Tab-separated table of C-alpha atoms in Angstrom:
chain	number	residue	atom	x	y	z
A	1	MET	CA	0.004	-0.001	0.006
A	2	LYS	CA	1.264	3.415	-0.960
A	3	LYS	CA	2.017	5.937	1.823
A	4	MET	CA	0.135	9.208	1.703
A	5	SER	CA	1.985	12.440	2.321
A	6	LEU	CA	1.195	14.571	5.351
A	7	ARG	CA	-0.425	17.171	3.103
A	8	THR	CA	-2.688	14.587	1.504
A	9	ARG	CA	-3.693	13.169	4.880
A	10	VAL	CA	-4.527	16.639	6.256
A	11	LEU	CA	-6.563	17.525	3.156
A	12	THR	CA	-8.428	14.193	3.276
A	13	GLY	CA	-9.220	14.733	7.001
A	14	ALA	CA	-10.491	18.259	6.318
A	15	VAL	CA	-12.742	17.116	3.496
A	16	ALA	CA	-14.148	14.309	5.685
A	17	ALA	CA	-14.734	16.683	8.537
A	18	GLY	CA	-16.413	19.168	6.257
A	19	ALA	CA	-18.740	16.487	4.809
A	20	LEU	CA	-19.586	15.263	8.314
A	21	GLY	CA	-20.344	18.824	9.471
A	22	ALA	CA	-22.524	19.530	6.405
A	23	GLY	CA	-24.461	16.322	6.951
A	24	THR	CA	-24.998	17.232	10.671
A	25	PHE	CA	-26.056	20.768	9.808
A	26	GLY	CA	-28.455	19.422	7.113
A	27	ALA	CA	-29.968	17.032	9.607
A	28	MET	CA	-30.389	19.754	12.192
A	29	SER	CA	-31.950	22.039	9.588
A	30	ALA	CA	-34.323	19.305	8.470
A	31	ASN	CA	-35.263	18.602	12.077
A	32	ALA	CA	-35.802	22.239	12.859
A	33	SER	CA	-38.247	22.634	9.952
A	34	THR	CA	-40.134	19.417	10.672
A	35	PRO	CA	-43.260	20.145	12.712
A	36	ALA	CA	-43.202	18.758	16.226
A	37	ALA	CA	-45.256	15.677	16.904
A	38	ALA	CA	-48.539	16.225	18.599
A	39	PRO	CA	-48.373	15.895	22.375
A	40	ALA	CA	-49.847	12.767	23.987
A	41	ALA	CA	-53.528	13.077	24.668
A	42	ALA	CA	-54.309	14.378	28.140
A	43	VAL	CA	-56.389	12.225	30.435
A	44	LYS	CA	-59.923	13.435	30.320
A	45	ALA	CA	-61.921	13.330	33.459
A	46	ASP	CA	-65.495	12.216	32.937
A	47	ALA	CA	-68.400	13.110	35.164
A	48	SER	CA	-67.735	10.260	37.566
A	49	ASP	CA	-63.891	10.734	37.499
A	50	ARG	CA	-63.317	7.089	36.615
A	51	ASN	CA	-60.012	8.036	35.002
A	52	LEU	CA	-58.594	9.954	37.885
A	53	ARG	CA	-57.856	9.135	41.518
A	54	GLN	CA	-57.127	11.664	44.188
A	55	SER	CA	-54.835	11.000	47.080
A	56	THR	CA	-53.967	12.820	50.275
A	57	HIS	CA	-50.425	13.802	51.045
A	58	LEU	CA	-48.800	15.661	53.882
A	59	THR	CA	-47.356	19.012	52.945
A	60	VAL	CA	-43.640	19.506	53.471
A	61	ALA	CA	-44.486	21.866	56.333
A	62	ALA	CA	-46.613	19.206	58.082
A	63	ALA	CA	-43.982	16.505	57.528
A	64	THR	CA	-41.323	18.804	59.010
A	65	LYS	CA	-43.579	19.594	61.971
A	66	ALA	CA	-44.049	15.861	62.658
A	67	ALA	CA	-40.343	15.102	62.306
A	68	GLN	CA	-39.340	18.020	64.590
A	69	ALA	CA	-41.892	16.987	67.210
A	70	ALA	CA	-40.446	13.461	67.254
A	71	LEU	CA	-36.899	14.763	67.464
A	72	ASP	CA	-37.887	17.128	70.277
A	73	ALA	CA	-39.520	14.306	72.232
A	74	ALA	CA	-36.324	12.281	71.961
A	75	LYS	CA	-34.190	15.278	73.040
A	76	LYS	CA	-36.279	15.640	76.212
A	77	GLU	CA	-35.243	12.128	77.166
A	78	ASN	CA	-31.573	12.690	76.102
A	79	GLN	CA	-31.872	10.236	73.182
A	80	ARG	CA	-29.914	10.692	69.993
A	81	VAL	CA	-32.128	9.672	67.136
A	82	SER	CA	-32.927	10.253	63.492
A	83	VAL	CA	-36.448	10.837	62.224
A	84	ALA	CA	-37.940	10.268	58.790
A	85	VAL	CA	-41.319	11.058	57.307
A	86	VAL	CA	-42.388	9.331	54.098
A	87	ASP	CA	-45.488	9.961	51.987
A	88	ARG	CA	-48.190	7.410	51.090
A	89	ASP	CA	-46.048	6.068	48.275
A	90	GLY	CA	-43.044	5.551	50.541
A	91	ASN	CA	-41.090	8.534	49.192
A	92	THR	CA	-39.022	10.359	51.806
A	93	VAL	CA	-40.362	13.830	52.493
A	94	VAL	CA	-38.201	14.796	55.476
A	95	THR	CA	-35.242	13.262	57.304
A	96	LEU	CA	-33.721	14.847	60.417
A	97	ARG	CA	-30.590	13.410	61.968
A	98	GLY	CA	-30.309	14.468	65.567
A	99	ASP	CA	-27.023	15.565	67.057
A	100	GLY	CA	-24.999	12.508	67.966
A	101	ALA	CA	-27.351	10.038	66.209
A	102	GLY	CA	-25.637	6.903	64.922
A	103	PRO	CA	-24.710	6.589	61.223
A	104	GLN	CA	-27.230	3.757	60.668
A	105	SER	CA	-30.127	5.704	62.141
A	106	PRO	CA	-31.301	7.828	59.157
A	107	GLU	CA	-31.652	4.796	56.891
A	108	SER	CA	-33.365	2.789	59.640
A	109	ALA	CA	-35.783	5.632	60.310
A	110	VAL	CA	-36.743	5.780	56.634
A	111	LYS	CA	-37.335	2.016	56.456
A	112	LYS	CA	-39.448	2.070	59.621
A	113	ALA	CA	-41.562	4.922	58.264
A	114	TYR	CA	-41.975	3.050	54.955
A	115	THR	CA	-42.980	-0.124	56.721
A	116	ALA	CA	-45.548	1.671	58.860
A	117	VAL	CA	-47.261	3.443	55.945
A	118	SER	CA	-47.144	0.315	53.790
A	119	TRP	CA	-49.191	-1.733	56.256
A	120	ASN	CA	-50.991	1.148	58.022
A	121	ALA	CA	-49.818	-0.169	61.380
A	122	PRO	CA	-47.126	0.646	63.979
A	123	THR	CA	-44.023	-1.381	63.261
A	124	SER	CA	-44.088	-2.914	66.763
A	125	GLU	CA	-47.345	-4.725	65.737
A	126	LEU	CA	-45.856	-5.702	62.437
A	127	ALA	CA	-42.762	-7.188	64.108
A	128	LYS	CA	-45.069	-9.543	65.989
A	129	ARG	CA	-46.479	-10.776	62.648
A	130	LEU	CA	-43.051	-12.132	61.670
A	131	GLU	CA	-43.704	-15.188	63.816
A	132	GLN	CA	-46.529	-16.242	61.471
A	133	ALA	CA	-45.018	-14.840	58.267
A	134	PRO	CA	-41.244	-14.676	58.508
A	135	ASN	CA	-40.930	-13.922	54.768
A	136	LEU	CA	-42.250	-10.372	55.399
A	137	GLU	CA	-38.663	-9.476	56.319
A	138	ASP	CA	-37.655	-10.166	52.736
A	139	ILE	CA	-39.649	-7.297	51.307
A	140	PRO	CA	-37.154	-4.670	50.062
A	141	GLY	CA	-37.022	-1.369	51.959
A	142	THR	CA	-38.792	-2.600	55.070
A	143	LEU	CA	-37.629	-2.894	58.682
A	144	PHE	CA	-39.767	-4.810	61.125
A	145	LEU	CA	-38.527	-3.198	64.328
A	146	ALA	CA	-40.467	-0.980	66.638
A	147	GLY	CA	-40.184	2.739	65.833
A	148	GLY	CA	-42.509	3.410	62.909
A	149	ALA	CA	-46.042	4.838	63.128
A	150	PRO	CA	-48.545	5.468	60.348
A	151	VAL	CA	-50.256	8.844	59.799
A	152	GLN	CA	-53.893	8.419	58.847
A	153	ALA	CA	-56.623	10.529	57.289
A	154	LYS	CA	-60.091	9.103	57.466
A	155	GLY	CA	-58.603	5.776	58.470
A	156	ALA	CA	-56.340	5.508	55.442
A	157	PRO	CA	-52.576	5.806	55.562
A	158	VAL	CA	-51.192	9.064	54.152
A	159	ALA	CA	-47.638	9.019	55.595
A	160	GLY	CA	-45.348	7.277	57.996
A	161	VAL	CA	-43.070	8.543	60.767
A	162	GLY	CA	-39.999	6.474	61.590
A	163	VAL	CA	-37.582	6.966	64.417
A	164	ALA	CA	-34.280	5.091	64.983
A	165	GLY	CA	-31.352	5.340	67.327
A	166	ALA	CA	-32.780	5.067	70.842
A	167	PRO	CA	-31.643	2.042	72.916
A	168	SER	CA	-35.045	0.411	72.492
A	169	GLY	CA	-37.687	0.181	69.808
A	170	ASP	CA	-40.293	1.126	72.388
A	171	LEU	CA	-38.660	4.514	72.803
A	172	ASP	CA	-38.281	4.949	69.028
A	173	GLU	CA	-42.003	4.254	68.622
A	174	LYS	CA	-42.931	6.565	71.461
A	175	PHE	CA	-41.094	9.384	69.695
A	176	ALA	CA	-42.653	8.486	66.364
A	177	ALA	CA	-46.121	8.645	67.989
A	178	ALA	CA	-45.222	12.097	69.313
A	179	GLY	CA	-44.542	13.137	65.723
A	180	VAL	CA	-47.888	11.826	64.574
A	181	ALA	CA	-49.649	13.474	67.502
A	182	ALA	CA	-48.120	16.855	66.570
A	183	LEU	CA	-50.143	16.783	63.325
A	184	GLY	CA	-53.377	16.795	65.302
A	185	ARG	CA	-52.529	20.050	67.089
């Protein structure tokens, strides 16, 4: 194979780059002049709202109020805890890590809150169910230890408060209940 001179290689590269650039510009120009596709149809609500479902969620302010009340209850008893509030879907709304709380406590608090809202029951009650159904522990994101309390509206779960870090689950759950109670004030 014959070797190309440096000049030939530079010119060949420039021509190739120019052709590539022209092709890209042409594609962009063609795309810019093409009308945009129509947006997906919006969900239409009918008279009975069969296509829509409403749900109740805590505001960030309410979730923060609950978390702070739980943290304050723990401080009064010289406990170093973390508190989490999750919404009905298990998404974390607020997490507060108290001064001196252990590194595992924020994650544990979230899992306790998630577990409480998922089953609409305090996690201490759910921990007792493990005797009959030990496979519950295998559900991702859950933690079956006392310290989680559901927040309800009209009997339905709308959020969960989880507390972790106290020396016993009973204390964690007491503080979580204080957070839930703060929402009623």
